Amino acid sequence: MKQPSEALPIACLLGPTASGKTAAALAYAAQTAAQAATQTAAQSATHARAVEIVSVDSALVYRGMDIGTAKPSAGERAAAAHHLIDIVDPAEAYSAANFRADALRVTGEILARGNVPLLVGGTMLYYKALTQGLNDLPGADPAVRAQLDAEAARDGWPALHTRLAQVDPLTAARLAPNDSQRIQRALEIFMLSGQPMSALLAAPRSSAAPEDEAARYRFVPIALEPSDRGVLHQRIEQRFDAMLAAGFLDEVKALRARGDLDPNLPSMRCVGYRQAWEYLDGAIDYATMRDKGVFATRQLCKRQLTWLRAMPERIVVDCCAADATAQAVAAISAVTNAQG
């Protein structure tokens, strides 16, 4: 048993889209299951520790969004228990604070069962919230957002970006003039708090309370990163084409047919979905939709890698290597074996 003062190491397999996270996580789960199957009767009398995967992905939380999010298949989810997948309706919001609370709860439940939690995903904001806590940012305000949406419909998002540059130049400098979601959030924060978002994010976080569940754990990031970004770009293009072939547009059509979703919802702003929605609206043609979807996914990959490279403590595995999965499994095993 670990003493309360000792943090329990928890492996976190992180990486950009198409880096092979799911394959590596399932390979580790299969290896652990195979080792348990070869235990002697005396050994198995203790308990064979199964691997349970905790998703760190802001798109996988939504029900009915399977193809465009590359959600693990039914077979993959049967091979190892998965958590924080299909837990929210696309009409609902799910925040980093929601994730932090859910991930800590699920991790504790997995450990209480005597099993091994493995966190897997690419939403780096979720990982940062989990490991570093949350900034004191104001929550979403529907009235303020409606006001900003109306102004954007009248003046365009570049005009709101210009306004943001006047009150929060640091945030505006890192946002594209048409990045509606982030421009809206930054202006909303300023309107509600009277302070720039950049200043609030730079402010020291309040120290975690002693009873904070996160203090029990030492989250260890294992990063799947490409030695050749071109290889990852090719995978992204191939995967987007495979999603289209698998019926991605039909999936988005079904979501649109519900009647209660719109392109401004966080769920429909997910990469791929916003481009498909634009195509189904008739605003762009198929080839443009495909190219914009691939480009947006590459941009997401770039942002994910920027987050990862700001973590000096991470264990790096080259996802372009022929034995990348084996390397990732070995790194995960080293962390989980230290749990005792």
Tab-separated table of C-alpha atoms in Angstrom:
chain	number	residue	atom	x	y	z
A	1	MET	CA	0.000	0.000	0.000
A	2	LYS	CA	1.174	3.500	-0.810
A	3	GLN	CA	1.322	5.938	2.033
A	4	PRO	CA	-1.072	8.914	1.671
A	5	SER	CA	1.910	11.230	1.237
A	6	GLU	CA	3.146	9.261	-1.783
A	7	ALA	CA	1.590	10.116	-5.137
A	8	LEU	CA	0.522	7.112	-7.187
A	9	PRO	CA	1.921	7.215	-10.753
A	10	ILE	CA	-0.793	7.163	-13.435
A	11	ALA	CA	0.181	6.698	-17.090
A	12	CYS	CA	-1.283	9.217	-19.547
A	13	LEU	CA	-0.860	8.363	-23.237
A	14	LEU	CA	-1.114	11.672	-25.093
A	15	GLY	CA	-0.608	12.648	-28.690
A	16	PRO	CA	-1.986	14.471	-31.715
A	17	THR	CA	-4.703	13.057	-33.914
A	18	ALA	CA	-3.689	9.986	-35.965
A	19	SER	CA	-0.582	9.324	-33.847
A	20	GLY	CA	-1.654	5.804	-32.868
A	21	LYS	CA	-2.930	6.334	-29.330
A	22	THR	CA	-5.824	3.873	-29.549
A	23	ALA	CA	-3.667	1.105	-31.023
A	24	ALA	CA	-1.027	1.515	-28.313
A	25	ALA	CA	-3.572	1.645	-25.490
A	26	LEU	CA	-5.320	-1.518	-26.698
A	27	ALA	CA	-1.977	-3.276	-27.203
A	28	TYR	CA	-1.085	-2.539	-23.585
A	29	ALA	CA	-4.498	-3.779	-22.418
A	30	ALA	CA	-4.058	-6.987	-24.452
A	31	GLN	CA	-0.552	-7.552	-23.100
A	32	THR	CA	-1.786	-7.129	-19.534
A	33	ALA	CA	-4.659	-9.548	-20.148
A	34	ALA	CA	-2.295	-12.114	-21.681
A	35	GLN	CA	0.038	-11.876	-18.703
A	36	ALA	CA	-2.886	-12.382	-16.347
A	37	ALA	CA	-3.975	-15.464	-18.297
A	38	THR	CA	-0.566	-17.097	-17.769
A	39	GLN	CA	-0.493	-16.540	-14.018
A	40	THR	CA	-0.311	-19.557	-11.768
A	41	ALA	CA	-3.284	-20.391	-9.581
A	42	ALA	CA	-1.464	-18.954	-6.563
A	43	GLN	CA	-0.733	-15.727	-8.397
A	44	SER	CA	-4.288	-15.338	-9.692
A	45	ALA	CA	-5.591	-15.768	-6.183
A	46	THR	CA	-4.507	-12.182	-5.579
A	47	HIS	CA	-6.199	-10.400	-8.458
A	48	ALA	CA	-5.520	-10.049	-12.164
A	49	ARG	CA	-5.407	-6.321	-12.792
A	50	ALA	CA	-7.319	-5.377	-15.924
A	51	VAL	CA	-6.632	-2.172	-17.839
A	52	GLU	CA	-9.425	0.400	-18.031
A	53	ILE	CA	-9.054	3.302	-20.452
A	54	VAL	CA	-10.115	6.835	-19.508
A	55	SER	CA	-10.654	9.031	-22.566
A	56	VAL	CA	-9.037	12.483	-22.566
A	57	ASP	CA	-10.913	13.725	-25.629
A	58	SER	CA	-13.423	16.563	-25.871
A	59	ALA	CA	-15.137	15.078	-28.948
A	60	LEU	CA	-15.551	11.485	-27.746
A	61	VAL	CA	-17.819	12.610	-24.912
A	62	TYR	CA	-20.649	13.248	-27.402
A	63	ARG	CA	-23.194	10.580	-28.283
A	64	GLY	CA	-23.996	10.052	-31.971
A	65	MET	CA	-20.653	11.448	-33.118
A	66	ASP	CA	-18.741	8.291	-33.944
A	67	ILE	CA	-17.218	8.390	-37.417
A	68	GLY	CA	-15.946	11.960	-37.406
A	69	THR	CA	-14.340	11.599	-33.979
A	70	ALA	CA	-12.620	8.261	-34.790
A	71	LYS	CA	-14.365	6.864	-31.723
A	72	PRO	CA	-13.129	3.396	-30.672
A	73	SER	CA	-15.268	0.714	-32.288
A	74	ALA	CA	-17.588	-1.604	-30.387
A	75	GLY	CA	-14.970	-4.346	-30.695
A	76	GLU	CA	-12.214	-2.120	-29.352
A	77	ARG	CA	-14.381	-1.012	-26.457
A	78	ALA	CA	-15.193	-4.648	-25.696
A	79	ALA	CA	-11.477	-5.470	-25.525
A	80	ALA	CA	-10.977	-3.024	-22.633
A	81	ALA	CA	-13.372	-0.989	-20.534
A	82	HIS	CA	-13.574	2.627	-21.730
A	83	HIS	CA	-14.745	5.638	-19.727
A	84	LEU	CA	-15.880	9.208	-20.533
A	85	ILE	CA	-17.114	8.221	-23.987
A	86	ASP	CA	-20.758	8.815	-25.051
A	87	ILE	CA	-21.636	10.614	-21.824
A	88	VAL	CA	-23.058	13.907	-23.197
A	89	ASP	CA	-25.721	14.797	-25.750
A	90	PRO	CA	-24.383	17.010	-28.586
A	91	ALA	CA	-26.819	19.748	-27.551
A	92	GLU	CA	-25.150	19.980	-24.145
A	93	ALA	CA	-21.899	21.598	-23.052
A	94	TYR	CA	-19.030	19.734	-21.383
A	95	SER	CA	-16.201	21.733	-19.852
A	96	ALA	CA	-12.643	21.121	-18.702
A	97	ALA	CA	-13.991	21.392	-15.152
A	98	ASN	CA	-16.527	18.640	-15.885
A	99	PHE	CA	-13.740	16.481	-17.285
A	100	ARG	CA	-11.465	17.026	-14.292
A	101	ALA	CA	-14.172	15.983	-11.836
A	102	ASP	CA	-15.194	12.962	-13.931
A	103	ALA	CA	-11.629	11.798	-14.634
A	104	LEU	CA	-10.635	11.933	-10.964
A	105	ARG	CA	-13.797	10.093	-9.943
A	106	VAL	CA	-13.372	7.361	-12.580
A	107	THR	CA	-9.654	6.939	-11.826
A	108	GLY	CA	-10.457	6.408	-8.155
A	109	GLU	CA	-13.159	3.867	-9.003
A	110	ILE	CA	-10.812	1.910	-11.296
A	111	LEU	CA	-8.136	1.743	-8.602
A	112	ALA	CA	-10.739	0.715	-6.021
A	113	ARG	CA	-11.574	-2.267	-8.245
A	114	GLY	CA	-7.898	-3.222	-8.218
A	115	ASN	CA	-7.509	-2.382	-11.896
A	116	VAL	CA	-5.136	-0.155	-13.875
A	117	PRO	CA	-6.328	3.249	-15.132
A	118	LEU	CA	-4.768	4.419	-18.404
A	119	LEU	CA	-5.615	7.936	-19.546
A	120	VAL	CA	-5.587	8.280	-23.343
A	121	GLY	CA	-6.319	11.247	-25.576
A	122	GLY	CA	-5.334	14.459	-27.273
A	123	THR	CA	-7.350	17.235	-25.643
A	124	MET	CA	-4.455	18.969	-23.955
A	125	LEU	CA	-6.642	21.540	-22.200
A	126	TYR	CA	-8.320	18.647	-20.376
A	127	TYR	CA	-4.949	17.229	-19.364
A	128	LYS	CA	-3.773	20.632	-18.170
A	129	ALA	CA	-6.960	21.098	-16.117
A	130	LEU	CA	-6.513	17.645	-14.607
A	131	THR	CA	-2.880	18.080	-13.637
A	132	GLN	CA	-2.638	21.800	-12.891
A	133	GLY	CA	-6.126	22.758	-11.776
A	134	LEU	CA	-8.395	25.385	-13.252
A	135	ASN	CA	-8.052	29.118	-13.651
A	136	ASP	CA	-10.712	31.330	-12.118
A	137	LEU	CA	-12.386	32.181	-15.422
A	138	PRO	CA	-16.042	33.215	-15.503
A	139	GLY	CA	-18.482	30.615	-16.763
A	140	ALA	CA	-20.400	30.832	-20.014
A	141	ASP	CA	-23.157	33.455	-20.154
A	142	PRO	CA	-25.869	32.726	-22.777
A	143	ALA	CA	-26.964	36.380	-22.936
A	144	VAL	CA	-23.442	37.653	-23.606
A	145	ARG	CA	-22.856	34.976	-26.223
A	146	ALA	CA	-26.127	35.795	-27.958
A	147	GLN	CA	-25.102	39.460	-28.058
A	148	LEU	CA	-21.699	38.603	-29.549
A	149	ASP	CA	-23.275	36.240	-32.089
A	150	ALA	CA	-25.628	38.990	-33.199
A	151	GLU	CA	-22.765	41.451	-33.563
A	152	ALA	CA	-20.742	38.902	-35.521
A	153	ALA	CA	-23.695	38.260	-37.834
A	154	ARG	CA	-23.876	42.000	-38.488
A	155	ASP	CA	-20.187	42.971	-38.597
A	156	GLY	CA	-18.307	39.688	-39.111
A	157	TRP	CA	-15.872	37.887	-36.798
A	158	PRO	CA	-12.815	39.813	-38.099
A	159	ALA	CA	-14.419	42.978	-36.717
A	160	LEU	CA	-14.824	41.316	-33.323
A	161	HIS	CA	-11.233	40.130	-33.579
A	162	THR	CA	-10.180	43.763	-34.044
A	163	ARG	CA	-12.179	44.697	-30.941
A	164	LEU	CA	-10.484	41.900	-29.008
A	165	ALA	CA	-7.080	43.227	-30.077
A	166	GLN	CA	-7.924	46.518	-28.388
A	167	VAL	CA	-8.731	44.965	-24.990
A	168	ASP	CA	-6.587	41.801	-25.048
A	169	PRO	CA	-3.802	42.086	-27.652
A	170	LEU	CA	-1.968	38.995	-26.381
A	171	THR	CA	-4.949	36.726	-26.937
A	172	ALA	CA	-5.890	38.348	-30.248
A	173	ALA	CA	-2.338	37.863	-31.549
A	174	ARG	CA	-2.635	34.076	-31.321
A	175	LEU	CA	-6.129	33.823	-32.837
A	176	ALA	CA	-7.129	33.853	-36.472
A	177	PRO	CA	-9.613	36.609	-37.411
A	178	ASN	CA	-12.306	33.987	-38.150
A	179	ASP	CA	-11.741	31.790	-35.069
A	180	SER	CA	-15.273	32.483	-33.877
A	181	GLN	CA	-15.289	30.121	-30.895
A	182	ARG	CA	-12.146	31.482	-29.264
A	183	ILE	CA	-12.791	35.132	-30.140
A	184	GLN	CA	-16.241	34.850	-28.602
A	185	ARG	CA	-14.902	33.240	-25.433
A	186	ALA	CA	-12.125	35.827	-25.007
A	187	LEU	CA	-14.567	38.738	-25.449
A	188	GLU	CA	-17.077	37.053	-23.148
A	189	ILE	CA	-14.446	36.760	-20.410
A	190	PHE	CA	-13.495	40.417	-20.775
A	191	MET	CA	-17.136	41.539	-20.735
A	192	LEU	CA	-17.912	39.481	-17.629
A	193	SER	CA	-14.730	40.088	-15.629
A	194	GLY	CA	-13.405	43.368	-16.956
A	195	GLN	CA	-9.994	41.705	-17.334
A	196	PRO	CA	-8.217	40.250	-20.390
A	197	MET	CA	-8.281	36.485	-20.650
A	198	SER	CA	-4.488	36.491	-21.083
A	199	ALA	CA	-4.090	38.154	-17.677
A	200	LEU	CA	-6.434	35.702	-15.957
A	201	LEU	CA	-4.659	32.713	-17.503
A	202	ALA	CA	-1.287	34.062	-16.396
A	203	ALA	CA	-2.467	34.549	-12.803
A	204	PRO	CA	-1.277	31.925	-10.292
A	205	ARG	CA	-3.775	29.162	-9.689
A	206	SER	CA	-5.071	28.815	-6.195
A	207	SER	CA	-3.274	25.896	-4.576
A	208	ALA	CA	-5.223	22.662	-4.479
A	209	ALA	CA	-6.963	21.875	-1.247
A	210	PRO	CA	-5.340	19.072	0.761
A	211	GLU	CA	-8.366	16.881	0.147
A	212	ASP	CA	-8.154	17.375	-3.629
A	213	GLU	CA	-8.250	13.907	-5.165
A	214	ALA	CA	-5.608	14.934	-7.723
A	215	ALA	CA	-3.008	15.215	-4.957
A	216	ARG	CA	-3.109	11.427	-4.622
A	217	TYR	CA	-1.730	10.949	-8.135
A	218	ARG	CA	1.344	11.730	-10.191
A	219	PHE	CA	0.178	11.861	-13.791
A	220	VAL	CA	2.996	10.785	-16.126
A	221	PRO	CA	2.647	11.995	-19.749
A	222	ILE	CA	3.802	9.610	-22.463
A	223	ALA	CA	3.739	11.555	-25.726
A	224	LEU	CA	3.387	10.053	-29.189
A	225	GLU	CA	5.118	12.648	-31.376
A	226	PRO	CA	6.242	12.496	-35.022
A	227	SER	CA	9.880	12.723	-36.036
A	228	ASP	CA	8.523	13.595	-39.492
A	229	ARG	CA	5.358	15.695	-39.402
A	230	GLY	CA	4.774	14.874	-43.073
A	231	VAL	CA	4.068	11.262	-42.119
A	232	LEU	CA	1.405	12.404	-39.679
A	233	HIS	CA	-0.088	14.764	-42.267
A	234	GLN	CA	-0.403	11.849	-44.688
A	235	ARG	CA	-2.138	9.744	-42.034
A	236	ILE	CA	-4.531	12.607	-41.300
A	237	GLU	CA	-5.448	12.912	-44.981
A	238	GLN	CA	-5.954	9.170	-45.345
A	239	ARG	CA	-8.069	9.001	-42.205
A	240	PHE	CA	-10.303	11.883	-43.228
A	241	ASP	CA	-10.906	10.212	-46.593
A	242	ALA	CA	-11.671	6.937	-44.795
A	243	MET	CA	-14.192	8.757	-42.565
A	244	LEU	CA	-15.928	10.160	-45.639
A	245	ALA	CA	-16.024	6.694	-47.199
A	246	ALA	CA	-17.454	5.253	-43.975
A	247	GLY	CA	-20.472	7.577	-44.064
A	248	PHE	CA	-19.350	10.652	-42.150
A	249	LEU	CA	-21.660	12.960	-44.115
A	250	ASP	CA	-24.636	10.722	-43.315
A	251	GLU	CA	-23.692	10.987	-39.640
A	252	VAL	CA	-23.742	14.786	-39.832
A	253	LYS	CA	-27.018	14.711	-41.808
A	254	ALA	CA	-28.594	12.702	-38.987
A	255	LEU	CA	-27.356	15.220	-36.430
A	256	ARG	CA	-28.748	18.116	-38.466
A	257	ALA	CA	-32.072	16.324	-38.840
A	258	ARG	CA	-32.586	16.425	-35.075
A	259	GLY	CA	-33.465	20.089	-35.379
A	260	ASP	CA	-31.986	21.154	-32.038
A	261	LEU	CA	-28.343	21.478	-33.103
A	262	ASP	CA	-26.610	24.378	-34.821
A	263	PRO	CA	-23.053	25.031	-36.038
A	264	ASN	CA	-22.278	27.299	-33.068
A	265	LEU	CA	-22.546	24.516	-30.484
A	266	PRO	CA	-19.234	23.184	-29.125
A	267	SER	CA	-20.075	19.699	-30.441
A	268	MET	CA	-20.646	20.928	-33.983
A	269	ARG	CA	-17.481	23.028	-33.849
A	270	CYS	CA	-15.400	19.853	-33.641
A	271	VAL	CA	-12.928	19.465	-36.482
A	272	GLY	CA	-14.601	17.921	-39.505
A	273	TYR	CA	-18.142	18.514	-38.302
A	274	ARG	CA	-18.125	22.249	-38.942
A	275	GLN	CA	-16.778	21.688	-42.471
A	276	ALA	CA	-19.367	18.971	-43.176
A	277	TRP	CA	-22.129	21.215	-41.861
A	278	GLU	CA	-20.931	24.022	-44.136
A	279	TYR	CA	-21.028	21.636	-47.114
A	280	LEU	CA	-24.526	20.377	-46.266
A	281	ASP	CA	-25.635	24.009	-46.008
A	282	GLY	CA	-24.509	24.421	-49.620
A	283	ALA	CA	-21.913	27.033	-48.702
A	284	ILE	CA	-18.972	25.047	-50.148
A	285	ASP	CA	-18.552	22.165	-52.584
A	286	TYR	CA	-17.450	18.634	-51.714
A	287	ALA	CA	-13.801	19.063	-52.702
A	288	THR	CA	-13.516	22.266	-50.668
A	289	MET	CA	-15.153	20.597	-47.679
A	290	ARG	CA	-12.690	17.728	-47.887
A	291	ASP	CA	-9.673	20.018	-48.199
A	292	LYS	CA	-10.848	22.307	-45.384
A	293	GLY	CA	-11.466	19.284	-43.148
A	294	VAL	CA	-7.961	17.946	-43.747
A	295	PHE	CA	-6.419	21.396	-43.205
A	296	ALA	CA	-8.351	21.954	-39.973
A	297	THR	CA	-7.234	18.566	-38.678
A	298	ARG	CA	-3.608	19.410	-39.471
A	299	GLN	CA	-3.998	22.692	-37.605
A	300	LEU	CA	-5.406	20.787	-34.626
A	301	CYS	CA	-2.394	18.478	-34.789
A	302	LYS	CA	-0.060	21.487	-34.760
A	303	ARG	CA	-1.766	22.914	-31.649
A	304	GLN	CA	-1.620	19.544	-29.894
A	305	LEU	CA	2.114	19.248	-30.553
A	306	THR	CA	2.683	22.773	-29.244
A	307	TRP	CA	0.956	21.804	-25.979
A	308	LEU	CA	2.978	18.593	-25.710
A	309	ARG	CA	6.326	20.246	-26.304
A	310	ALA	CA	5.632	22.577	-23.403
A	311	MET	CA	5.785	19.532	-21.080
A	312	PRO	CA	9.485	18.928	-20.318
A	313	GLU	CA	8.592	16.000	-18.071
A	314	ARG	CA	6.990	13.973	-20.859
A	315	ILE	CA	8.308	10.627	-22.111
A	316	VAL	CA	8.546	10.906	-25.903
A	317	VAL	CA	7.816	8.042	-28.297
A	318	ASP	CA	8.304	8.607	-32.031
A	319	CYS	CA	4.927	7.715	-33.529
A	320	CYS	CA	6.584	7.371	-36.960
A	321	ALA	CA	8.840	4.543	-35.767
A	322	ALA	CA	8.057	1.021	-36.920
A	323	ASP	CA	7.940	-0.153	-33.313
A	324	ALA	CA	6.084	2.884	-31.942
A	325	THR	CA	3.326	0.766	-30.413
A	326	ALA	CA	5.825	-1.506	-28.659
A	327	GLN	CA	7.752	1.511	-27.350
A	328	ALA	CA	4.553	3.087	-26.016
A	329	VAL	CA	3.513	-0.176	-24.340
A	330	ALA	CA	6.921	-0.437	-22.666
A	331	ALA	CA	6.683	3.165	-21.412
A	332	ILE	CA	3.178	2.605	-20.041
A	333	SER	CA	4.278	-0.633	-18.371
A	334	ALA	CA	7.175	1.128	-16.640
A	335	VAL	CA	4.781	3.663	-15.116
A	336	THR	CA	2.045	1.246	-14.073
A	337	ASN	CA	4.521	-1.293	-12.663
A	338	ALA	CA	5.688	1.437	-10.290
A	339	GLN	CA	2.208	1.484	-8.750
A	340	GLY	CA	3.141	-1.595	-6.775
